[in-house]
Coordinates of C-alpha atoms in Angstrom, one line a residue:
X1 CA 34.3 -97.9 -167.2
X2 CA 32.3 -95.1 -165.5
X3 CA 31.1 -95.6 -161.9
X4 CA 27.7 -94.1 -163.1
X5 CA 26.8 -95.4 -166.5
X6 CA 25.7 -92.6 -169.0
X7 CA 23.2 -92.8 -171.8
X8 CA 22.6 -90.6 -174.8
X9 CA 20.0 -88.6 -172.8
X10 CA 22.9 -87.5 -170.4
X11 CA 24.8 -85.8 -173.3
X12 CA 24.2 -82.1 -173.2
X13 CA 26.4 -81.0 -176.1
X14 CA 28.5 -82.4 -178.9
X15 CA 31.1 -80.6 -180.9
X16 CA 33.2 -82.2 -183.7
X17 CA 35.1 -81.0 -186.8
X18 CA 37.9 -81.6 -189.2
X19 CA 41.5 -80.6 -188.7
X20 CA 43.4 -79.4 -191.8
X21 CA 46.5 -81.5 -191.2
X22 CA 49.5 -82.0 -193.5
X23 CA 49.7 -85.6 -194.8
X24 CA 52.8 -87.7 -195.2
X25 CA 54.2 -87.8 -191.6
X26 CA 52.1 -90.6 -190.2
X27 CA 49.1 -92.6 -190.9
X28 CA 47.6 -91.7 -187.5
X29 CA 46.0 -88.2 -187.7
X30 CA 46.6 -87.8 -184.0
X31 CA 50.3 -87.8 -184.7
X32 CA 50.3 -85.5 -187.7
X33 CA 51.8 -82.1 -187.2
X34 CA 49.6 -79.1 -186.7
X35 CA 52.2 -76.9 -188.3
X36 CA 51.3 -75.1 -191.5
X37 CA 53.1 -74.6 -194.8
X38 CA 52.9 -71.9 -197.4
X39 CA 53.3 -72.6 -201.1
X40 CA 53.0 -70.8 -204.4
X41 CA 52.0 -73.5 -207.0
X42 CA 51.9 -70.8 -209.7
X43 CA 52.8 -67.2 -210.2
X44 CA 50.3 -64.9 -208.3
X45 CA 48.8 -67.7 -206.2
X46 CA 49.7 -68.3 -202.6
X47 CA 48.1 -71.1 -200.6
X48 CA 48.3 -72.2 -196.9
X49 CA 47.9 -75.8 -195.8
X50 CA 47.7 -77.2 -192.3
X51 CA 47.8 -75.0 -189.2
X52 CA 45.1 -74.3 -186.6
X53 CA 42.9 -71.5 -185.4
X54 CA 45.2 -70.4 -182.6
X55 CA 48.1 -69.7 -185.0
X56 CA 46.1 -67.8 -187.6
X57 CA 48.1 -64.7 -187.3
X58 CA 51.4 -66.5 -188.0
X59 CA 49.8 -68.2 -190.9
X60 CA 48.5 -64.9 -192.3
X61 CA 52.0 -63.2 -191.8
X62 CA 53.7 -66.1 -193.7
X63 CA 51.2 -66.0 -196.5
X64 CA 51.5 -62.2 -196.9
X65 CA 55.3 -62.5 -196.8
X66 CA 55.1 -65.1 -199.6
X67 CA 52.8 -62.8 -201.6
X68 CA 55.1 -59.9 -201.2
X69 CA 58.1 -62.0 -202.2
X70 CA 56.4 -62.6 -205.5
X71 CA 55.9 -58.8 -206.0
X72 CA 59.6 -58.2 -206.0
X73 CA 59.5 -55.2 -203.8
X74 CA 59.7 -54.4 -200.1
X75 CA 56.8 -53.6 -197.7
X76 CA 56.8 -52.5 -194.0
X77 CA 57.6 -55.3 -191.6
X78 CA 54.6 -57.1 -190.1
X79 CA 53.3 -55.7 -186.8
X80 CA 50.6 -58.3 -186.3
X81 CA 52.3 -59.9 -183.2
X82 CA 52.1 -56.5 -181.5
X83 CA 48.5 -55.7 -182.3
X84 CA 46.1 -56.7 -179.5
X85 CA 43.1 -58.8 -180.2
X86 CA 39.7 -57.1 -180.2
X87 CA 38.8 -56.6 -176.5
X88 CA 42.3 -57.3 -175.2
X89 CA 43.4 -53.7 -174.8
X90 CA 42.5 -52.7 -171.3
X91 CA 41.3 -56.1 -170.2
X92 CA 43.6 -56.6 -167.2
X93 CA 42.5 -53.3 -165.7
X94 CA 38.8 -54.2 -166.1
X95 CA 39.3 -57.6 -164.6
X96 CA 40.9 -56.0 -161.5
X97 CA 37.8 -53.7 -161.4
X98 CA 35.2 -56.5 -161.8
X99 CA 33.8 -56.2 -158.3
X100 CA 33.4 -52.4 -158.8
X101 CA 31.8 -53.0 -162.2
X102 CA 29.4 -55.4 -160.5
X103 CA 28.4 -52.8 -157.9
X104 CA 28.0 -50.1 -160.6
X105 CA 25.9 -52.3 -162.9
X106 CA 23.9 -54.1 -160.3
X107 CA 25.0 -57.5 -161.7
X108 CA 26.6 -60.3 -159.7
X109 CA 30.3 -60.4 -160.0
X110 CA 30.0 -63.8 -161.7
X111 CA 28.0 -62.1 -164.5
X112 CA 30.8 -59.5 -164.9
X113 CA 33.4 -62.2 -165.1
X114 CA 31.3 -64.0 -167.8
X115 CA 31.0 -60.8 -169.8
X116 CA 34.8 -60.1 -169.5
X117 CA 35.5 -63.7 -170.6
X118 CA 33.4 -63.3 -173.7
X119 CA 34.0 -59.7 -174.7
X120 CA 37.1 -58.6 -173.0
X121 CA 37.4 -54.8 -172.7
X122 CA 34.4 -54.6 -175.0
X123 CA 32.2 -55.8 -172.1
X124 CA 31.6 -52.1 -171.3
X125 CA 29.6 -51.8 -174.5
X126 CA 27.3 -54.6 -173.2
X127 CA 27.1 -52.9 -169.9
X128 CA 26.2 -49.6 -171.6
X129 CA 23.2 -51.4 -173.2
X130 CA 22.1 -52.6 -169.7
X131 CA 22.5 -49.1 -168.3
X132 CA 20.2 -47.8 -170.9
X133 CA 17.6 -50.7 -170.5
X134 CA 17.6 -52.5 -167.2
X135 CA 15.4 -55.2 -168.7
X136 CA 18.5 -56.4 -170.6
X137 CA 20.2 -57.3 -167.3
X138 CA 18.1 -60.4 -166.8
X139 CA 19.1 -63.9 -167.9
X140 CA 17.7 -65.6 -171.0
X141 CA 15.0 -68.1 -170.3
X142 CA 16.3 -71.5 -171.4
X143 CA 19.9 -70.4 -171.4
X144 CA 20.4 -68.7 -168.0
X145 CA 24.2 -68.5 -168.3
X146 CA 23.6 -65.6 -170.9
X147 CA 22.1 -62.2 -170.4
X148 CA 19.4 -60.7 -172.5
X149 CA 21.8 -57.9 -173.4
X150 CA 24.1 -60.3 -175.2
X151 CA 21.5 -60.9 -177.9
X152 CA 20.8 -57.2 -178.3
X153 CA 24.6 -56.7 -178.6
X154 CA 24.9 -59.6 -181.1
X155 CA 22.4 -57.8 -183.4
X156 CA 23.6 -54.3 -182.8
X157 CA 27.4 -54.7 -182.6
X158 CA 28.5 -58.2 -183.9
X159 CA 26.6 -58.4 -187.2
X160 CA 24.2 -61.2 -186.3
X161 CA 21.3 -61.0 -188.7
X162 CA 19.5 -64.2 -188.0
X163 CA 18.5 -66.1 -184.9
X164 CA 20.8 -69.0 -185.9
X165 CA 23.7 -66.6 -186.0
X166 CA 23.3 -65.8 -182.4
X167 CA 22.4 -69.2 -181.0
X168 CA 25.1 -71.2 -182.8
X169 CA 27.9 -68.7 -183.5
X170 CA 27.8 -65.5 -181.3
X171 CA 27.0 -67.8 -178.3
X172 CA 27.5 -71.5 -177.7
X173 CA 23.9 -72.1 -176.6
X174 CA 23.2 -74.6 -179.4
X175 CA 25.8 -77.0 -177.9
X176 CA 25.6 -75.9 -174.3
X177 CA 21.9 -76.7 -173.6
X178 CA 20.1 -80.0 -173.6
X179 CA 17.4 -78.6 -176.0
X180 CA 20.1 -76.9 -178.2
X181 CA 18.5 -73.5 -177.7
X182 CA 14.9 -74.3 -178.5
X183 CA 13.6 -72.8 -175.3
X184 CA 15.8 -69.7 -175.6
X185 CA 14.9 -69.1 -179.3
X186 CA 11.7 -67.1 -178.7
X187 CA 13.3 -64.7 -176.2
X188 CA 16.4 -64.3 -178.4
X189 CA 14.3 -63.6 -181.4
X190 CA 12.4 -61.0 -179.6
X191 CA 15.5 -59.2 -178.4
X192 CA 17.2 -59.4 -181.8
X193 CA 14.0 -58.4 -183.6
X194 CA 13.8 -55.2 -181.5
X195 CA 17.2 -54.2 -182.8
X196 CA 16.8 -55.3 -186.4
X197 CA 13.2 -54.2 -186.8
X198 CA 11.7 -57.6 -187.5
X199 CA 8.0 -57.9 -188.0
X200 CA 6.0 -60.5 -186.0
X201 CA 6.1 -62.7 -189.2
X202 CA 9.8 -62.4 -189.5
X203 CA 10.4 -63.3 -185.9
X204 CA 8.2 -66.3 -186.2
X205 CA 10.0 -67.5 -189.3
X206 CA 13.3 -67.1 -187.6
X207 CA 12.1 -69.3 -184.7
X208 CA 10.6 -71.9 -187.0
X209 CA 13.8 -72.0 -189.1
X210 CA 15.9 -72.6 -186.0
X211 CA 13.5 -75.3 -184.8
X212 CA 13.8 -77.1 -188.1
X213 CA 17.6 -76.8 -188.1
X214 CA 17.8 -78.4 -184.7
X215 CA 15.4 -81.2 -185.8
X216 CA 17.6 -81.8 -188.9
X217 CA 20.7 -82.0 -186.8
X218 CA 19.2 -84.4 -184.4
X219 CA 18.0 -86.6 -187.3
X220 CA 21.5 -86.5 -188.8
X221 CA 23.0 -87.9 -185.6
X222 CA 20.8 -91.0 -185.8
X223 CA 22.0 -92.0 -189.2
X224 CA 24.4 -94.9 -189.8
X225 CA 26.9 -93.2 -192.0
X226 CA 28.2 -89.7 -193.1
X227 CA 26.3 -89.6 -196.4
X228 CA 22.9 -90.1 -195.0
X229 CA 23.7 -87.9 -192.0
X230 CA 24.7 -85.0 -194.4
X231 CA 21.4 -85.6 -196.3
X232 CA 19.4 -85.4 -193.1
X233 CA 21.3 -82.3 -191.8
X234 CA 20.7 -80.5 -195.1
X235 CA 17.0 -81.3 -194.8
X236 CA 16.3 -78.0 -193.0
X237 CA 15.4 -75.1 -195.4
X238 CA 17.9 -72.3 -195.9
X239 CA 17.7 -69.4 -193.5
X240 CA 15.0 -66.9 -194.5
X241 CA 16.0 -63.7 -196.3
X242 CA 16.3 -60.7 -194.0
X243 CA 14.4 -57.5 -194.7
X244 CA 15.9 -54.6 -192.8
X245 CA 13.8 -51.6 -192.1

């Protein structure tokens, strides 16, 4: 029992998903192993079951080893455990220099820590965008934890091609804000559109698509069962095709 009762209006974000667990160990999913298994049900086919995101490299190594075994020849030993993640190389040095980076960029040190936490050593690419356009140093209206530069970067460096890509996948704005990114959508669309060459019509379509997506998600969460919830969630139209200049 909470000292201060909460209602649905107090919930800012919700995240849920399915875990690919191996069956047979227990009827309780919370007790099932998160280990993975690799199998070859028929010649030339390798499958992976179970596992979790944080062990994806081990899963990939085991799958490749199984595939190589089927080839009947040797290959170089896996080096994946020695390959740093994107943005990891040079990160400790940048973290130690975060106050100097703040002075050089004109940003608060908390902003630098935010960028280092999200991009690692690649944060310097975001800072380069800010150095070239100081307007990108400001926060995004409706999602003040994020900088305007992050949406320009999502479109120019991270392959984001739609507003939904940036608000739900490149950032966590869709689950971190009470309005699920509705207020931030026009600003984000403007920033992305400047990089991708959107017309005013394309920008408006992206904003409307995102608004409909949020409305469909909200409607799905009011449904009594999974079937009707899925139907409501899929009520939003598909993302509009993108025309690149």
